[in-house]
Tab-separated table of C-alpha atoms in Angstrom:
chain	number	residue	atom	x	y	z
A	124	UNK	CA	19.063	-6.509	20.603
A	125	UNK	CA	20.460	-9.816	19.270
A	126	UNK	CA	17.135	-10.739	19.087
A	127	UNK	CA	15.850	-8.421	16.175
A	128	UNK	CA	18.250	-10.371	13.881
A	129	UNK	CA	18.010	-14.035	14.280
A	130	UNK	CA	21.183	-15.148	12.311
A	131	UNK	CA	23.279	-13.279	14.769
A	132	UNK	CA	24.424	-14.836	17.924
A	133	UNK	CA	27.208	-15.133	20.812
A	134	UNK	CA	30.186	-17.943	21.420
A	135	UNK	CA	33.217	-17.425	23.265
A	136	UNK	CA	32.689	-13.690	23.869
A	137	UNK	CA	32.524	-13.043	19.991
A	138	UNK	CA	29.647	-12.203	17.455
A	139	UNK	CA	28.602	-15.065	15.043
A	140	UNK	CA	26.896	-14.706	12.063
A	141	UNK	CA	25.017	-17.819	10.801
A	142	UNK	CA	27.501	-19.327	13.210
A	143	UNK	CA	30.707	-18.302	11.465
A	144	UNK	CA	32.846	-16.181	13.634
A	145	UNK	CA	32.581	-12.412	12.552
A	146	UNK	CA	35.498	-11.531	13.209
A	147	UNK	CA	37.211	-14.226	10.910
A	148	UNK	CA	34.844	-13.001	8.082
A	149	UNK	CA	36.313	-9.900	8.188
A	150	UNK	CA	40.013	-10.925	8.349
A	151	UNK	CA	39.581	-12.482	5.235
A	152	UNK	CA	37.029	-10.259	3.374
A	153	UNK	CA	37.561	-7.416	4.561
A	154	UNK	CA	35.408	-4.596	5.304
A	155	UNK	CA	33.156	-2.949	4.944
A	156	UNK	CA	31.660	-6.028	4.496
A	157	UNK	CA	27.545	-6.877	3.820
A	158	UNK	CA	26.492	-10.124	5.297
A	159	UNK	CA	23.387	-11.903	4.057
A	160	UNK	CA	21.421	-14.770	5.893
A	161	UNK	CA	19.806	-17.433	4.306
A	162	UNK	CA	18.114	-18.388	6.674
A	163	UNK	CA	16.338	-15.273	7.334
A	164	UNK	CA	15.332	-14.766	3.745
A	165	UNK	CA	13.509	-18.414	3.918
A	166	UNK	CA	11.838	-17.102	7.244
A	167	UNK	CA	10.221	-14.066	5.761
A	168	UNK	CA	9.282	-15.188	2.559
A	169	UNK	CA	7.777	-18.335	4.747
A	170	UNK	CA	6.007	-15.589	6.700
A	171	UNK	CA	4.492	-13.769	3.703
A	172	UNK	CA	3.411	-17.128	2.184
A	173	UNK	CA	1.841	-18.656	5.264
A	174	UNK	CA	-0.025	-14.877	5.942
A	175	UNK	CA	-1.213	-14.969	2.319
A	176	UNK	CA	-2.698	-18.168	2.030
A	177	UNK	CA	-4.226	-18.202	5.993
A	178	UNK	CA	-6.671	-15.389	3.980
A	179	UNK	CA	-7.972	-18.034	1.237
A	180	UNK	CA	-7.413	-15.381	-1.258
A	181	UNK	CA	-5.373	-16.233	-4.699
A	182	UNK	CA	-2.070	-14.344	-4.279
A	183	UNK	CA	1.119	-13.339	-5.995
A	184	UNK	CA	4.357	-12.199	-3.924
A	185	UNK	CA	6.587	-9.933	-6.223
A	186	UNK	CA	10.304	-9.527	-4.467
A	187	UNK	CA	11.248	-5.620	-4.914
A	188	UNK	CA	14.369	-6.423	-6.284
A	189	UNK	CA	15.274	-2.372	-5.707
A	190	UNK	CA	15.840	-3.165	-1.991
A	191	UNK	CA	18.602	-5.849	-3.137
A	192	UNK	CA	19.783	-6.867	-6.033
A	193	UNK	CA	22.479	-8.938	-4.686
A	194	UNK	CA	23.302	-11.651	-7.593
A	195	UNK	CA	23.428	-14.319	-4.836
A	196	UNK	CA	20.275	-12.801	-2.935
A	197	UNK	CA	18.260	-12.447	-6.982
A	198	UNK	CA	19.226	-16.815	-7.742
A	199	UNK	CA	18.038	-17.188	-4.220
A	200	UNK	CA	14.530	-15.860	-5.034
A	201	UNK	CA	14.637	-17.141	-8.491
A	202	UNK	CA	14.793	-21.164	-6.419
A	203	UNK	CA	12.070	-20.201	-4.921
A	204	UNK	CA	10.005	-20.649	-7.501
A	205	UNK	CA	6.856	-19.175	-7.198
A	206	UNK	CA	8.504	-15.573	-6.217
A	207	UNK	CA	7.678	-12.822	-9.222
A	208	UNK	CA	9.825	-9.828	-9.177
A	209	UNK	CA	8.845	-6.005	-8.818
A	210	UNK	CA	10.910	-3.525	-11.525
A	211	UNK	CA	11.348	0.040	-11.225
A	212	UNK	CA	13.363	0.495	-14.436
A	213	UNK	CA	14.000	-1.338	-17.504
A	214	UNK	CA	17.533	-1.943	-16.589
A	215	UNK	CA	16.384	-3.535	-13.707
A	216	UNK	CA	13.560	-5.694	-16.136
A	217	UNK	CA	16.623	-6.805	-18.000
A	218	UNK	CA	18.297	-7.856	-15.135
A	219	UNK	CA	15.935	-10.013	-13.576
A	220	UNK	CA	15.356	-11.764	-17.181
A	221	UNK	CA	19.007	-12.292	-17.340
A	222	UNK	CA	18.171	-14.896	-14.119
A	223	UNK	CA	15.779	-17.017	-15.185
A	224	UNK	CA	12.507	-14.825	-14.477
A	225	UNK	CA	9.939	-14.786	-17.537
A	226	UNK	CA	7.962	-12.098	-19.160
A	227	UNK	CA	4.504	-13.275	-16.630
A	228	UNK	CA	6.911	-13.407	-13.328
A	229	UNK	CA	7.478	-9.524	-13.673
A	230	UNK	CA	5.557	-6.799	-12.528
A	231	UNK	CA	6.766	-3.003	-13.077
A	232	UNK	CA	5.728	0.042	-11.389
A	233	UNK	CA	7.685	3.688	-12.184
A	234	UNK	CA	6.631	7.019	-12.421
A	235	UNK	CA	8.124	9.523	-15.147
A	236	UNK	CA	8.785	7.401	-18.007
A	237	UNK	CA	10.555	8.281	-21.057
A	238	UNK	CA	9.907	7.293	-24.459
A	239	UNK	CA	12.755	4.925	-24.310
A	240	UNK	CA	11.577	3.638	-21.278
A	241	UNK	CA	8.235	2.447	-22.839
A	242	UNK	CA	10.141	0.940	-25.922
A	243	UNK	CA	12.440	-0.840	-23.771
A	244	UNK	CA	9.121	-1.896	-21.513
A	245	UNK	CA	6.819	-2.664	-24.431
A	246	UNK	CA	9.008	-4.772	-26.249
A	247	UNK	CA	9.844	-7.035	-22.492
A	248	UNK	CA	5.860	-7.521	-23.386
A	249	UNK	CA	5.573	-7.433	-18.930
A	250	UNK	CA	2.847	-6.151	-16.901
A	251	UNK	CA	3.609	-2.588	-16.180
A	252	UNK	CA	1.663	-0.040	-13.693
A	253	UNK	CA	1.008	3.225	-14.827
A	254	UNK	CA	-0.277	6.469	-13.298
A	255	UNK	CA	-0.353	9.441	-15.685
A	256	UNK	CA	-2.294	10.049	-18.617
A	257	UNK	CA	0.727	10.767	-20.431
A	258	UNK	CA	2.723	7.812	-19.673
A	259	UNK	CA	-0.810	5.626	-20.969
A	260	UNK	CA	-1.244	7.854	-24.129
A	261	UNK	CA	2.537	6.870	-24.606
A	262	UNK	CA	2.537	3.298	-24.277
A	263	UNK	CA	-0.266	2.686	-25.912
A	264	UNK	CA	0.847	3.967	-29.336
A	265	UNK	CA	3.886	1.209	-28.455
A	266	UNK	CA	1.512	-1.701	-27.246
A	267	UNK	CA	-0.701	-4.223	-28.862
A	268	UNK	CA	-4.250	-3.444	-28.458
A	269	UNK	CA	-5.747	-5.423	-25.713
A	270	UNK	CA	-2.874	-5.533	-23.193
A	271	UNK	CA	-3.158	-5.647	-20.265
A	272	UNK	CA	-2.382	-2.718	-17.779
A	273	UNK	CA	-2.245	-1.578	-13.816
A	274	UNK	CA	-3.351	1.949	-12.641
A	275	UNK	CA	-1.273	3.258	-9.650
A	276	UNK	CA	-3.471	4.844	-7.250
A	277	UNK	CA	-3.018	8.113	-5.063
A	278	UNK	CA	-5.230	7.403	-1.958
A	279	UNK	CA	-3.427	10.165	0.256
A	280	UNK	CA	-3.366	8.160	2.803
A	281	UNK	CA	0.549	8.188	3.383
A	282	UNK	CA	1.572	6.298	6.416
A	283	UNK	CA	4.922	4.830	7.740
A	284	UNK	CA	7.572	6.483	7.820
A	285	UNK	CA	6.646	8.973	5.348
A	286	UNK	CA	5.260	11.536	8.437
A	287	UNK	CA	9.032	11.550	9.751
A	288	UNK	CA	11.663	11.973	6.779
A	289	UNK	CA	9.327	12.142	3.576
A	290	UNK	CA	6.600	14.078	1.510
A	291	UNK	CA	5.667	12.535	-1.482
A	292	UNK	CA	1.942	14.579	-2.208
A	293	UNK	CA	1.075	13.668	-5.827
A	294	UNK	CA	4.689	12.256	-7.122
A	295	UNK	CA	2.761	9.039	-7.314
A	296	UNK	CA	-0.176	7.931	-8.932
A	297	UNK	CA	-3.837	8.856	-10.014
A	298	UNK	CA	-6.044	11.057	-7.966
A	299	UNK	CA	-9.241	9.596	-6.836
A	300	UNK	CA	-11.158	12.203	-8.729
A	301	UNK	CA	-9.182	11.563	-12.331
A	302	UNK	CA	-9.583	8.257	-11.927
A	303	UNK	CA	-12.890	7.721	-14.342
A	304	UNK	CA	-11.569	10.009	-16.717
A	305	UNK	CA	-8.462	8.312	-16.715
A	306	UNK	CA	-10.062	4.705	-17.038
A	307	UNK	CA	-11.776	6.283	-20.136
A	308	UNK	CA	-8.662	7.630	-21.794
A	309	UNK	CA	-7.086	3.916	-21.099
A	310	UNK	CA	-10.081	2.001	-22.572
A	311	UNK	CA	-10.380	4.470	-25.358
A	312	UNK	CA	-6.681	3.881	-26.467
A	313	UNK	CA	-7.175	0.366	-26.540
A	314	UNK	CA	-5.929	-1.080	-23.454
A	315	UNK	CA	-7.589	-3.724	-20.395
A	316	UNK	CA	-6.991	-2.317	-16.988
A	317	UNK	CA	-6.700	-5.633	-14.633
A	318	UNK	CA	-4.614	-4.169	-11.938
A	319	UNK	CA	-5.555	-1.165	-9.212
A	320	UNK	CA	-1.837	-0.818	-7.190
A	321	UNK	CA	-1.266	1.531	-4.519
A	322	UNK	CA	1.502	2.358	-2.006
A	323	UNK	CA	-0.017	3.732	1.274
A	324	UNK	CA	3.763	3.562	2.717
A	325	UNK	CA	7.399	2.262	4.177
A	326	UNK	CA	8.006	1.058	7.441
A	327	UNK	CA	4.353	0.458	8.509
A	328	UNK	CA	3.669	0.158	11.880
A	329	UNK	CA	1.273	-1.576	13.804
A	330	UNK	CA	-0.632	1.523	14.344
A	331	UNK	CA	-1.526	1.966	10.536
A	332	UNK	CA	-3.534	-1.216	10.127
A	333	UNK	CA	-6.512	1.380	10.379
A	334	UNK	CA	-5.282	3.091	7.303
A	335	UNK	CA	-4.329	-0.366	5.578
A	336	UNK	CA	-8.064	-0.843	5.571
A	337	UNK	CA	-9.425	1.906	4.460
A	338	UNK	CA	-7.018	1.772	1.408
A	339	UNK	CA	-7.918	-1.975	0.504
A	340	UNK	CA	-11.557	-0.448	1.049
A	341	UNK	CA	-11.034	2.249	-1.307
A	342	UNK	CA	-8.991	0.424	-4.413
A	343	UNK	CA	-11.417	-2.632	-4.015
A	344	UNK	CA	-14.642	0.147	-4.244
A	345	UNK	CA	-12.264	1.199	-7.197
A	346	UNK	CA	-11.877	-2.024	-8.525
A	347	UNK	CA	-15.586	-2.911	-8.729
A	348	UNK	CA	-16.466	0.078	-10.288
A	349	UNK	CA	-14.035	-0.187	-13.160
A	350	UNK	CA	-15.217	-3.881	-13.397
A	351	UNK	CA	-12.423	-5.603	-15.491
A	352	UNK	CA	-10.010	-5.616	-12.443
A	353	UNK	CA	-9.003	-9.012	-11.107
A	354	UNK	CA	-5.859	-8.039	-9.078
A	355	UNK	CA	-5.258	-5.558	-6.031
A	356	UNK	CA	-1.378	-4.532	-5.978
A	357	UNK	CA	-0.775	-3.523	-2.214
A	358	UNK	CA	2.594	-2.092	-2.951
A	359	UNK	CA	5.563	-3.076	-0.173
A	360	UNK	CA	5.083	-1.302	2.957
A	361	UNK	CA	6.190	-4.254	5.143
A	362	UNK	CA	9.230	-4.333	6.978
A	363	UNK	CA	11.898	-5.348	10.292
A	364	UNK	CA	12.246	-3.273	13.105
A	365	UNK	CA	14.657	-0.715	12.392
A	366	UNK	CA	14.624	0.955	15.978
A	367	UNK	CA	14.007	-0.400	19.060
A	368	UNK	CA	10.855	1.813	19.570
A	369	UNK	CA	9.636	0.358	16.360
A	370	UNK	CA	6.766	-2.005	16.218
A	371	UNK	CA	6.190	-3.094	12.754
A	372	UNK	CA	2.833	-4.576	11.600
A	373	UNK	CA	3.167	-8.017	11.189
A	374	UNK	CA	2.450	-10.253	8.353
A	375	UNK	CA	-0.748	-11.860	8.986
A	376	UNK	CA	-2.077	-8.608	9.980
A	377	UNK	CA	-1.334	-6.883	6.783
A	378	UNK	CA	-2.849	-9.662	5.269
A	379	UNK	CA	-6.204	-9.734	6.887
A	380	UNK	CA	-6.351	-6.455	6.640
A	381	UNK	CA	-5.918	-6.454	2.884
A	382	UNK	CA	-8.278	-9.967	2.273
A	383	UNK	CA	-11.085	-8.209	4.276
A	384	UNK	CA	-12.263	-6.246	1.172
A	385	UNK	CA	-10.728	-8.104	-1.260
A	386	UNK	CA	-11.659	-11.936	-0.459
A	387	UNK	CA	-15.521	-10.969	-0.976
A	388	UNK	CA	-14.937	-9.944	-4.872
A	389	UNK	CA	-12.530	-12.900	-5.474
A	390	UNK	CA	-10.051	-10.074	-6.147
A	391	UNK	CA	-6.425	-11.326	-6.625
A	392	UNK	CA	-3.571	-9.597	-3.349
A	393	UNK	CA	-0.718	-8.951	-5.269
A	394	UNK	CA	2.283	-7.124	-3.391
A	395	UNK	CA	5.889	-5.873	-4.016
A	396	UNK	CA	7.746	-6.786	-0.622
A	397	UNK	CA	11.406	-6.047	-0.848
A	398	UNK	CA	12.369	-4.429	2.787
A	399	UNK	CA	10.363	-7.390	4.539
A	400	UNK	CA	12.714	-10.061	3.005
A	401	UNK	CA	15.837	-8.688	2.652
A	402	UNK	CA	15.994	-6.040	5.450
A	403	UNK	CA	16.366	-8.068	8.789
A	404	UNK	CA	18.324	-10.751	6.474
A	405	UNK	CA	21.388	-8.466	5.988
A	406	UNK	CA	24.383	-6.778	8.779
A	407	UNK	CA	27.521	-4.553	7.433
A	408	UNK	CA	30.698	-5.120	9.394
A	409	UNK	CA	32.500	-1.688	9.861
A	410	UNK	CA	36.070	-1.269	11.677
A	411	UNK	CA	36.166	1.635	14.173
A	412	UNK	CA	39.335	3.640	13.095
A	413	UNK	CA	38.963	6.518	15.775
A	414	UNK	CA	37.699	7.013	19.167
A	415	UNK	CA	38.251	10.927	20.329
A	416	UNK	CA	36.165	13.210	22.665
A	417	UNK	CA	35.665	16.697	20.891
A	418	UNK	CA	33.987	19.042	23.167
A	419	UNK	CA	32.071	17.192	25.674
A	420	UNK	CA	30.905	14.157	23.166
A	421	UNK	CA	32.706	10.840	22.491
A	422	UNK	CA	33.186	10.097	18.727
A	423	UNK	CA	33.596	6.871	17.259
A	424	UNK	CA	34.801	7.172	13.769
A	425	UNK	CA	34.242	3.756	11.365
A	426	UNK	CA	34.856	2.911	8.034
A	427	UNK	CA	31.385	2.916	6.312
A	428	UNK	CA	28.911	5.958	5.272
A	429	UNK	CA	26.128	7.138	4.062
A	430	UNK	CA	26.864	6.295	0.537
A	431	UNK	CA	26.744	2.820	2.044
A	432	UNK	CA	24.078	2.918	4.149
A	433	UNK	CA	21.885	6.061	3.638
A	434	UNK	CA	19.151	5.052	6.263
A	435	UNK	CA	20.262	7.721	8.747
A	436	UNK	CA	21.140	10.501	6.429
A	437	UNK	CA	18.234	10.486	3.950
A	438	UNK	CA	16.201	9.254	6.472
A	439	UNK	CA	16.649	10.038	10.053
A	440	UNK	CA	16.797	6.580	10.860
A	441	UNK	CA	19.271	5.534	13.198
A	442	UNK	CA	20.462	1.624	13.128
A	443	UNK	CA	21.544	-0.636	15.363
A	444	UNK	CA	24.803	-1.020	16.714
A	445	UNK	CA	26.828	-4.064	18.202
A	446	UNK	CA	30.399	-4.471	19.052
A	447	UNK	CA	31.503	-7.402	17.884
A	448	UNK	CA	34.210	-8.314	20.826
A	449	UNK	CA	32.149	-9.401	23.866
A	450	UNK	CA	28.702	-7.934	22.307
A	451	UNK	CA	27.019	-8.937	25.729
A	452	UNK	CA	28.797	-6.878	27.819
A	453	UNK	CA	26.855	-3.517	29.132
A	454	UNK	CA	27.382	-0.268	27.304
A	455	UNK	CA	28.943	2.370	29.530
A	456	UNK	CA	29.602	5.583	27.670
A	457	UNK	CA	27.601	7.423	25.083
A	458	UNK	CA	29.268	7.880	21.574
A	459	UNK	CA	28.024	9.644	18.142
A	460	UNK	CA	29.263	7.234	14.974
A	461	UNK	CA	30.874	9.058	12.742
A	462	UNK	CA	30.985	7.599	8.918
A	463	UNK	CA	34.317	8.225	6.539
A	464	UNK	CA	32.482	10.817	4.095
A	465	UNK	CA	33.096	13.881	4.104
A	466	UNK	CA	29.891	15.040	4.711
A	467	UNK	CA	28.022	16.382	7.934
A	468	UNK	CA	25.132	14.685	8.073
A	469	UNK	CA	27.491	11.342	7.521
A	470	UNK	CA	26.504	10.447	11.256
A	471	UNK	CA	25.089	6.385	12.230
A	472	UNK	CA	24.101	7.603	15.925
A	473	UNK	CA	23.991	10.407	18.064
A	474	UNK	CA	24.920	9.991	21.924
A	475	UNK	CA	24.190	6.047	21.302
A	476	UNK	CA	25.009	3.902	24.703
A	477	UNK	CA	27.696	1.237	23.873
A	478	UNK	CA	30.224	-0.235	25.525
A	479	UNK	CA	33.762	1.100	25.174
A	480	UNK	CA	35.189	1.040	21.874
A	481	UNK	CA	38.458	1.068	20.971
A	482	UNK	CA	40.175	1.890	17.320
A	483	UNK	CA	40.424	-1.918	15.446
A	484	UNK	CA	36.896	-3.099	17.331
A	485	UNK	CA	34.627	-3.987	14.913
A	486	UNK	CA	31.230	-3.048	14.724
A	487	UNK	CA	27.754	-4.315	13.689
A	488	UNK	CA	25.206	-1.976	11.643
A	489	UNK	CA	21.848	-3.955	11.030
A	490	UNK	CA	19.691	-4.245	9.689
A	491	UNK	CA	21.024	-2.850	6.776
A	492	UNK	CA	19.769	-6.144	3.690
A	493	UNK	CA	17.335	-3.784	2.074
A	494	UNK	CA	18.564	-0.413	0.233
A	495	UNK	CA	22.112	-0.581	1.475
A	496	UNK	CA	24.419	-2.292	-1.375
A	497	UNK	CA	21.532	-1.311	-3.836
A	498	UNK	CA	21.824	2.590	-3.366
A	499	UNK	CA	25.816	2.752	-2.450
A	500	UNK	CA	27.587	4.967	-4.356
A	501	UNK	CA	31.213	6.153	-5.255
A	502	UNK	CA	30.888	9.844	-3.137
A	503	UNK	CA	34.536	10.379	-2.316
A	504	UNK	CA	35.742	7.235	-4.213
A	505	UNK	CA	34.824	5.330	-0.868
A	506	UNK	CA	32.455	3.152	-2.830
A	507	UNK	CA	34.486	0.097	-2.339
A	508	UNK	CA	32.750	-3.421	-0.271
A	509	UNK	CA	32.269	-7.259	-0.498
A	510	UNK	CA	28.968	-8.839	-0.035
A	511	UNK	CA	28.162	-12.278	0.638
A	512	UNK	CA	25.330	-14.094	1.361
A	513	UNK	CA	25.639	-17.554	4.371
């Protein structure tokens, strides 16, 4: 297990993070407590670049800053350099601005804009994404003529995770069969299209490379067709293993997957990868405060829920779990984690092998760097934690 998160390791019978003792950590931070590796966010962005350029296509990796918008994780990708950023609201526009990124390093794709959404987006003069007629009509009577736009694709060909936990149907983007009387309405308001995007899923595995294909296949057909496109936006999609039965598609098969219809029209891979690089980067420290058998199954109770972590109420997915004291040692009983909301579906795991646990042991969620911190709330006034990044 220590193995699907490489900052983690073992001395003297204790976790280390980034080879600090966790244990100290949480004496003096507290917890819950989010820990970030550096170390691991170099690796995966190192990944994505190296997968990228093995294709010989141009390329342009946009961090999805909704996965974590850490300050210390945003300067992070701001040194990298040649990292753009992927917005989902103008708040978010404003706060990537506020660290350094210019107008040409941001990308934006949203659905369901308001009016004062498109002010706030027209006058940031970025590249935004579009996909409904009403949202183009909109903008356009707010943008200069000429300016450049992205239509978001609906390919319905959802993949990932979405089968398990999610149905999106048409929430996002422009059916296949709209899309020449939509690239009309956009040309006849005035505005270049130079961007197809589409989003085919989360959490792809390596069994949806198939689908990844026919996707590129589709937007690139798309692309020709509509003949001012230079750039295919491939969405995020990427990401860790979340489970043990997971097995994620890698990096440098997304890639080649993508470059196989793009590469022959010189077309530009743009993506928006935020679970990739911050996902398997981050761990939350929790303290287990009970440990009772009600019926005939063994609770462990720990200070963290799903307005923390929402992975395995919103989506069914279970993380993994390590005792901090002597993480090595074998599990021997079954216990269902219990989270401190008052909620029912607050639950980490159900009947989850672990060695015994005892009130005051801490214990490891991970990985939990992407859409942890970034969707926690205040449900029950519980919304309290301290994040750092080593």
């Amino acid at each position: 297990m220590l193995a699907n998160c490489s900052a983690l390791s073992v001395k003297d019978n204790t976790l280390q993070f980034e080879g600090v003792n966790v244990t100290e950590l949480a004496e003096k931070h507290g917890t819950p407590l989010y820990l970030y590796s550096k170390s691991v966010l170099n690796q995966q962005i190192s990944n994505l670049r190296s997968a990228l350029a093995a294709t010989g296509s141009q390329f342009r990796i946009n961090y999805a800053m909704k996965a974590n918008r850490f300050k210390d994780i945003m300067q992070f990708i701001r040194n990298q350099g040649d990292i753009g950023i992927d917005c989902c609201s103008p708040n978010e526009v404003d706060f990537a601005l506020s660290f350094g990124f210019s107008p040409n390093e941001i990308s934006f794709t949203a659905s369901n804009l308001s009016n004062k959404d498109l002010d706030r987006l027209a006058s940031a003069k970025i590249h935004v994404n579009l996909d409904t007629e009403s949202a183009i009509r909109r903008y356009a009577a707010r943008a200069a003529p000429g300016t450049k736009i992205g239509l978001r694709l609906c390919l319905q060909l959802e993949d990932g995770y979405y089968g398990e936990s999610m149905v999106y149907g048409d929430k996002f983007g422009i059916r296949l069969e709209k899309l020449d009387e939509i690239v009309a309405i956009t040309r006849g308001y005035g505005l270049e299209i130079d961007t197809l995007h589409f989003h085919i899923g989360w959490g792809l595995q390596k069994s949806f490379e198939a689908s990844l294909k026919e996707a590129s296949r589709i937007a690139v057909e798309c692309a020709v067709r509509i003949g001012t496109v230079v750039a295919i936006n491939t969405g995020g999609g990427l990401g860790p293993r979340f489970r043990e039965k997971d097995n994620p598609l890698t990096a440098d098969v997304w890639a080649q997957a993508i470059a196989q219809h793009t590469k022959p029209h010189n077309l530009r891979i743009e993506c928006e990868i935020g679970t990739y690089i911050a996902g398997p980067a981050g761990i939350i420290v929790s303290e287990v405060n009970t440990v009772e058998k009600r019926g005939e199954k063994l609770w462990g109770g720990i200070n963290c829920g799903l307005n923390l972590y929402v992975f395995p109420a919103y989506y069914q997915i279970e993380p993994m779990l390590l005792r901090v004291r002597e993480p090595l040692e074998e599990p021997t009983e079954e216990y269902s984690i219990g989270g401190f909301i008052n909620e029912g579906i607050d639950v980490f795991a159900r009947n989850r092998k672990l060695p015994t646990l005892k009130e005051e042991d801490l214990l490891v969620i991970f990985p939990t760097g992407s859409y942890g911190s970034s969707m926690s709330s205040n449900h029950c006034m519980r919304g309290d934690f301290t994040e750092l990044l080593l």
